[in-house]
PDB file of C-alpha atoms in Angstrom:
ATOM      1  CA  MET A  24     123.345 209.183   5.507  1.00 48.00           C
ATOM      2  CA  ARG A  25     126.189 211.274   4.130  1.00 51.00           C
ATOM      3  CA  ASN A  26     127.855 211.592   7.554  1.00 52.00           C
ATOM      4  CA  SER A  27     127.787 207.832   8.202  1.00 50.00           C
ATOM      5  CA  SER A  28     129.587 207.059   4.921  1.00 52.00           C
ATOM      6  CA  LEU A  29     132.168 209.745   5.751  1.00 47.00           C
ATOM      7  CA  PHE A  30     132.789 208.130   9.156  1.00 47.00           C
ATOM      8  CA  LEU A  31     133.003 204.703   7.534  1.00 44.00           C
ATOM      9  CA  ARG A  32     135.602 205.873   4.985  1.00 52.00           C
ATOM     10  CA  SER A  33     137.692 207.657   7.608  1.00 49.00           C
ATOM     11  CA  GLY A  34     137.504 204.598   9.897  1.00 48.00           C
ATOM     12  CA  LEU A  35     138.740 202.353   7.092  1.00 45.00           C
ATOM     13  CA  THR A  36     141.559 204.788   6.350  1.00 46.00           C
ATOM     14  CA  VAL A  37     142.658 204.826  10.006  1.00 42.00           C
ATOM     15  CA  ALA A  38     142.514 201.021  10.161  1.00 44.00           C
ATOM     16  CA  ALA A  39     144.575 200.644   6.988  1.00 44.00           C
ATOM     17  CA  ALA A  40     147.183 203.154   8.197  1.00 44.00           C
ATOM     18  CA  SER A  41     147.567 201.420  11.562  1.00 45.00           C
ATOM     19  CA  ALA A  42     147.849 197.982   9.919  1.00 43.00           C
ATOM     20  CA  LEU A  43     150.482 199.309   7.512  1.00 42.00           C
ATOM     21  CA  SER A  44     152.552 200.831  10.319  1.00 43.00           C
ATOM     22  CA  PHE A  45     152.310 197.565  12.289  1.00 43.00           C
ATOM     23  CA  LEU A  46     153.490 195.523   9.289  1.00 42.00           C
ATOM     24  CA  MET A  47     156.375 197.906   8.637  1.00 42.00           C
ATOM     25  CA  ALA A  48     157.491 197.688  12.287  1.00 41.00           C
ATOM     26  CA  ALA A  49     157.315 193.879  12.179  1.00 40.00           C
ATOM     27  CA  GLY A  50     159.332 193.794   8.972  1.00 39.00           C
ATOM     28  CA  GLN A  51     161.987 196.062  10.471  1.00 37.00           C
ATOM     29  CA  ALA A  52     162.260 193.896  13.606  1.00 37.00           C
ATOM     30  CA  GLU A  53     162.886 190.780  11.523  1.00 40.00           C
ATOM     31  CA  ALA A  54     165.357 192.584   9.268  1.00 38.00           C
ATOM     32  CA  GLN A  55     167.314 193.867  12.276  1.00 48.00           C
ATOM     33  CA  SER A  56     167.491 190.451  13.948  1.00 68.00           C
ATOM     34  CA  GLY A  57     168.013 188.282  10.849  1.00 85.00           C
ATOM     35  CA  ILE A  58     167.076 185.118  12.766  1.00 90.00           C
ATOM     36  CA  SER A  59     163.872 183.482  13.921  1.00 91.00           C
ATOM     37  CA  VAL A  60     163.893 181.421  17.116  1.00 92.00           C
ATOM     38  CA  SER A  61     161.145 179.051  18.261  1.00 90.00           C
ATOM     39  CA  THR A  62     160.596 176.453  20.964  1.00 90.00           C
ATOM     40  CA  THR A  63     158.647 173.223  20.966  1.00 88.00           C
ATOM     41  CA  GLY A  64     158.728 171.493  24.329  1.00 86.00           C
ATOM     42  CA  THR A  65     162.405 171.129  25.243  1.00 88.00           C
ATOM     43  CA  THR A  66     163.682 171.787  21.701  1.00 90.00           C
ATOM     44  CA  VAL A  67     164.932 175.218  20.623  1.00 92.00           C
ATOM     45  CA  SER A  68     165.374 175.882  16.906  1.00 92.00           C
ATOM     46  CA  VAL A  69     166.701 178.830  14.908  1.00 93.00           C
ATOM     47  CA  THR A  70     166.326 179.696  11.220  1.00 93.00           C
ATOM     48  CA  THR A  71     167.965 182.383   9.105  1.00 92.00           C
ATOM     49  CA  ARG A  72     168.367 183.450   5.495  1.00 90.00           C
ATOM     50  CA  ALA A  73     171.407 185.656   6.148  1.00 89.00           C
ATOM     51  CA  CYS A  74     174.299 183.184   5.774  1.00 91.00           C
ATOM     52  CA  THR A  75     176.147 182.055   2.652  1.00 89.00           C
ATOM     53  CA  ASN A  76     178.045 178.823   2.121  1.00 89.00           C
ATOM     54  CA  VAL A  77     181.812 179.249   2.508  1.00 89.00           C
ATOM     55  CA  ASN A  78     183.937 176.118   2.030  1.00 89.00           C
ATOM     56  CA  GLY A  79     180.975 173.810   2.754  1.00 88.00           C
ATOM     57  CA  SER A  80     179.905 175.570   5.955  1.00 90.00           C
ATOM     58  CA  TRP A  81     176.931 177.880   6.530  1.00 93.00           C
ATOM     59  CA  GLY A  82     177.979 178.988   9.997  1.00 93.00           C
ATOM     60  CA  THR A  83     177.423 178.180  13.660  1.00 93.00           C
ATOM     61  CA  ALA A  84     174.646 178.892  16.145  1.00 94.00           C
ATOM     62  CA  SER A  85     175.189 179.074  19.896  1.00 94.00           C
ATOM     63  CA  LEU A  86     172.668 178.723  22.745  1.00 94.00           C
ATOM     64  CA  LEU A  87     173.725 180.675  25.847  1.00 93.00           C
ATOM     65  CA  ASN A  88     172.101 180.458  29.263  1.00 91.00           C
ATOM     66  CA  SER A  89     171.870 183.411  31.651  1.00 87.00           C
ATOM     67  CA  ARG A  90     175.319 182.712  33.185  1.00 90.00           C
ATOM     68  CA  GLN A  91     177.185 182.619  29.869  1.00 89.00           C
ATOM     69  CA  ALA A  92     178.555 185.836  28.378  1.00 85.00           C
ATOM     70  CA  ASN A  93     179.949 185.076  24.919  1.00 89.00           C
ATOM     71  CA  PHE A  94     179.433 182.894  21.870  1.00 89.00           C
ATOM     72  CA  SER A  95     182.129 180.324  22.672  1.00 89.00           C
ATOM     73  CA  GLN A  96     180.633 179.499  26.088  1.00 91.00           C
ATOM     74  CA  GLY A  97     177.262 178.349  24.692  1.00 91.00           C
ATOM     75  CA  ARG A  98     176.095 175.060  23.201  1.00 91.00           C
ATOM     76  CA  GLN A  99     177.252 175.340  19.587  1.00 93.00           C
ATOM     77  CA  VAL A 100     175.594 173.678  16.596  1.00 93.00           C
ATOM     78  CA  SER A 101     176.538 173.954  12.916  1.00 92.00           C
ATOM     79  CA  LEU A 102     173.946 175.438  10.590  1.00 92.00           C
ATOM     80  CA  SER A 103     172.516 173.189   7.889  1.00 91.00           C
ATOM     81  CA  GLY A 104     170.212 173.912   4.995  1.00 89.00           C
ATOM     82  CA  THR A 105     170.195 175.521   1.581  1.00 89.00           C
ATOM     83  CA  SER A 106     170.916 178.939   0.153  1.00 87.00           C
ATOM     84  CA  ALA A 107     167.263 179.830   0.813  1.00 89.00           C
ATOM     85  CA  LEU A 108     167.124 178.829   4.508  1.00 91.00           C
ATOM     86  CA  GLN A 109     169.597 177.682   7.140  1.00 92.00           C
ATOM     87  CA  SER A 110     168.673 176.171  10.506  1.00 92.00           C
ATOM     88  CA  ALA A 111     169.981 174.628  13.715  1.00 93.00           C
ATOM     89  CA  ALA A 112     168.339 173.002  16.748  1.00 94.00           C
ATOM     90  CA  TRP A 113     169.117 172.042  20.325  1.00 93.00           C
ATOM     91  CA  SER A 114     167.208 169.263  22.097  1.00 91.00           C
ATOM     92  CA  ASN A 115     166.730 168.497  25.793  1.00 90.00           C
ATOM     93  CA  VAL A 116     166.990 172.157  26.792  1.00 90.00           C
ATOM     94  CA  SER A 117     165.963 172.736  30.406  1.00 89.00           C
ATOM     95  CA  ALA A 118     163.519 175.474  31.379  1.00 89.00           C
ATOM     96  CA  GLY A 119     164.884 179.011  31.523  1.00 90.00           C
ATOM     97  CA  THR A 120     165.801 182.089  29.489  1.00 91.00           C
ATOM     98  CA  TYR A 121     168.383 181.678  26.743  1.00 92.00           C
ATOM     99  CA  THR A 122     170.103 183.801  24.097  1.00 92.00           C
ATOM    100  CA  VAL A 123     170.599 182.438  20.587  1.00 93.00           C
ATOM    101  CA  ILE A 124     173.448 183.882  18.501  1.00 92.00           C
ATOM    102  CA  VAL A 125     174.100 182.950  14.853  1.00 93.00           C
ATOM    103  CA  ILE A 126     177.469 183.681  13.260  1.00 92.00           C
ATOM    104  CA  CYS A 127     177.797 182.958   9.544  1.00 92.00           C
ATOM    105  CA  SER A 128     180.863 181.215   8.114  1.00 90.00           C
ATOM    106  CA  ASP A 129     182.096 184.534   6.656  1.00 91.00           C
ATOM    107  CA  GLY A 130     182.331 185.956  10.211  1.00 90.00           C
ATOM    108  CA  THR A 131     179.233 188.178  10.156  1.00 90.00           C
ATOM    109  CA  THR A 132     176.623 187.930  12.882  1.00 90.00           C
ATOM    110  CA  ALA A 133     173.226 186.999  11.438  1.00 90.00           C
ATOM    111  CA  GLY A 134     171.414 187.945  14.628  1.00 90.00           C
ATOM    112  CA  THR A 135     170.870 187.573  18.332  1.00 90.00           C
ATOM    113  CA  GLN A 136     167.559 186.787  19.982  1.00 91.00           C
ATOM    114  CA  SER A 137     166.343 185.755  23.446  1.00 90.00           C
ATOM    115  CA  VAL A 138     163.998 182.839  23.992  1.00 91.00           C
ATOM    116  CA  ILE A 139     162.170 181.433  27.027  1.00 90.00           C
ATOM    117  CA  VAL A 140     161.855 177.669  27.375  1.00 89.00           C
ATOM    118  CA  SER A 141     158.886 176.714  29.533  1.00 85.00           C
ATOM    119  CA  PRO A 142     158.999 173.651  31.749  1.00 77.00           C
ATOM    120  CA  SER A 143     157.294 170.800  29.983  1.00 63.00           C
ATOM    121  CA  VAL A 144     155.118 168.266  31.703  1.00 61.00           C
ATOM    122  CA  ARG A 145     155.863 164.824  30.403  1.00 59.00           C
ATOM    123  CA  PRO A 146     152.984 162.382  30.717  1.00 58.00           C
ATOM    124  CA  THR A 147     153.680 159.198  32.630  1.00 59.00           C
ATOM    125  CA  ILE A 148     152.343 156.144  30.873  1.00 59.00           C
ATOM    126  CA  SER A 149     151.941 152.943  32.818  1.00 61.00           C
ATOM    127  CA  ALA A 150     150.213 149.747  31.839  1.00 59.00           C
ATOM    128  CA  THR A 151     149.223 146.714  33.854  1.00 62.00           C
ATOM    129  CA  ALA A 152     148.164 143.390  32.472  1.00 60.00           C
ATOM    130  CA  THR A 153     144.799 141.980  33.519  1.00 61.00           C
ATOM    131  CA  ALA A 154     143.339 138.570  32.897  1.00 60.00           C
ATOM    132  CA  SER A 155     140.774 138.379  30.131  1.00 57.00           C
ATOM    133  CA  PRO A 156     137.370 136.785  30.800  1.00 55.00           C
ATOM    134  CA  SER A 157     137.311 133.072  30.129  1.00 61.00           C
ATOM    135  CA  ARG A 158     133.865 133.122  28.447  1.00 59.00           C
ATOM    136  CA  GLY A 159     134.149 136.456  26.663  1.00 57.00           C
ATOM    137  CA  VAL A 160     132.355 139.649  27.565  1.00 57.00           C
ATOM    138  CA  MET A 161     129.128 139.156  29.427  1.00 56.00           C
ATOM    139  CA  GLY A 162     127.017 142.036  28.130  1.00 57.00           C
ATOM    140  CA  GLY A 163     123.418 142.741  28.815  1.00 56.00           C
ATOM    141  CA  VAL A 164     120.969 145.159  30.326  1.00 56.00           C
ATOM    142  CA  GLY A 165     121.767 145.818  33.983  1.00 55.00           C
ATOM    143  CA  GLY A 166     122.966 142.600  35.516  1.00 52.00           C
ATOM    144  CA  GLY A 167     122.808 140.627  32.309  1.00 53.00           C
ATOM    145  CA  SER A 168     125.690 138.487  33.497  1.00 54.00           C
ATOM    146  CA  GLN A 169     123.579 136.894  36.246  1.00 62.00           C
ATOM    147  CA  ASP A 170     120.208 135.193  35.943  1.00 64.00           C
ATOM    148  CA  TYR A 171     117.762 136.400  38.615  1.00 68.00           C
ATOM    149  CA  GLY A 172     114.773 134.292  37.659  1.00 78.00           C
ATOM    150  CA  THR A 173     111.191 134.938  36.659  1.00 85.00           C
ATOM    151  CA  LEU A 174     110.065 136.439  39.978  1.00 84.00           C
ATOM    152  CA  THR A 175     112.675 139.236  39.786  1.00 83.00           C
ATOM    153  CA  VAL A 176     111.756 140.095  36.185  1.00 84.00           C
ATOM    154  CA  VAL A 177     108.040 140.237  37.009  1.00 88.00           C
ATOM    155  CA  GLY A 178     108.718 142.408  40.085  1.00 88.00           C
ATOM    156  CA  GLY A 179     110.759 144.867  37.976  1.00 88.00           C
ATOM    157  CA  GLY A 180     108.012 144.984  35.347  1.00 90.00           C
ATOM    158  CA  VAL A 181     105.384 145.785  37.998  1.00 93.00           C
ATOM    159  CA  LEU A 182     107.524 148.656  39.340  1.00 92.00           C
ATOM    160  CA  VAL A 183     108.013 150.134  35.863  1.00 93.00           C
ATOM    161  CA  GLY A 184     104.302 149.785  35.039  1.00 94.00           C
ATOM    162  CA  THR A 185     103.306 151.456  38.308  1.00 95.00           C
ATOM    163  CA  ALA A 186     105.673 154.376  37.603  1.00 93.00           C
ATOM    164  CA  VAL A 187     104.237 154.887  34.118  1.00 94.00           C
ATOM    165  CA  ALA A 188     100.633 154.724  35.384  1.00 94.00           C
ATOM    166  CA  GLY A 189     101.396 157.147  38.238  1.00 92.00           C
ATOM    167  CA  THR A 190     103.025 159.656  35.858  1.00 92.00           C
ATOM    168  CA  ALA A 191     100.068 159.491  33.457  1.00 90.00           C
ATOM    169  CA  TRP A 192      97.551 159.994  36.315  1.00 89.00           C
ATOM    170  CA  TYR A 193      99.505 162.999  37.685  1.00 87.00           C
ATOM    171  CA  LEU A 194      99.799 164.720  34.285  1.00 85.00           C
ATOM    172  CA  ARG A 195      96.097 164.113  33.460  1.00 83.00           C
ATOM    173  CA  ARG A 196      94.986 165.479  36.826  1.00 81.00           C
ATOM    174  CA  ARG A 197      97.201 168.543  36.488  1.00 76.00           C
ATOM    175  CA  THR A 198      95.995 169.490  32.967  1.00 74.00           C
ATOM    176  CA  SER A 199      92.320 169.057  33.801  1.00 72.00           C
ATOM    177  CA  LYS A 200      92.354 171.898  36.374  1.00 69.00           C
ATOM    178  CA  PRO A 201      92.163 175.520  35.222  1.00 69.00           C
ATOM    179  CA  TYR A 202      95.189 177.723  35.746  1.00 65.00           C
ATOM    180  CA  ARG A 203      95.270 179.672  38.991  1.00 62.00           C
ATOM    181  CA  LEU A 204      96.976 183.011  39.455  1.00 60.00           C
TER     182      LEU A 204
END
């Protein structure tokens, strides 16, 4: 009993230490980058808290493809937002690997981060017009839109009755015999 509680306490300690080290590493990665990049379909967006407003401008973000080498070659978008959070977005981005760079209006680089845009499958929607029934929907039980007459109904009833009687006879015969091994 004493050993199991010792193992439990040491296991909890190890778990807490590993979780703490993971959280510290994640916090350092975000602090080093200073930006957060995400994709939704063909839209790439970036957010940061690193920039300050200088003369009405927060800064500029640039989206570079694999063939572009510097900030000025990419698709540039001005940052917008508040003192708490600034953001920028690019739409209609084709599939591939991109680099996002954010430069604040004071000339400092907020961060650089790579992002992969996956090819999106756009659903094709097509519609065709069809004529509506002139007398409304003809609902019913199996062929309710056509009248087959009395003979057909009686024949169907006889078939159903025969099936029920046959099932009852089979089950009664089977349960009346003793089990065989």
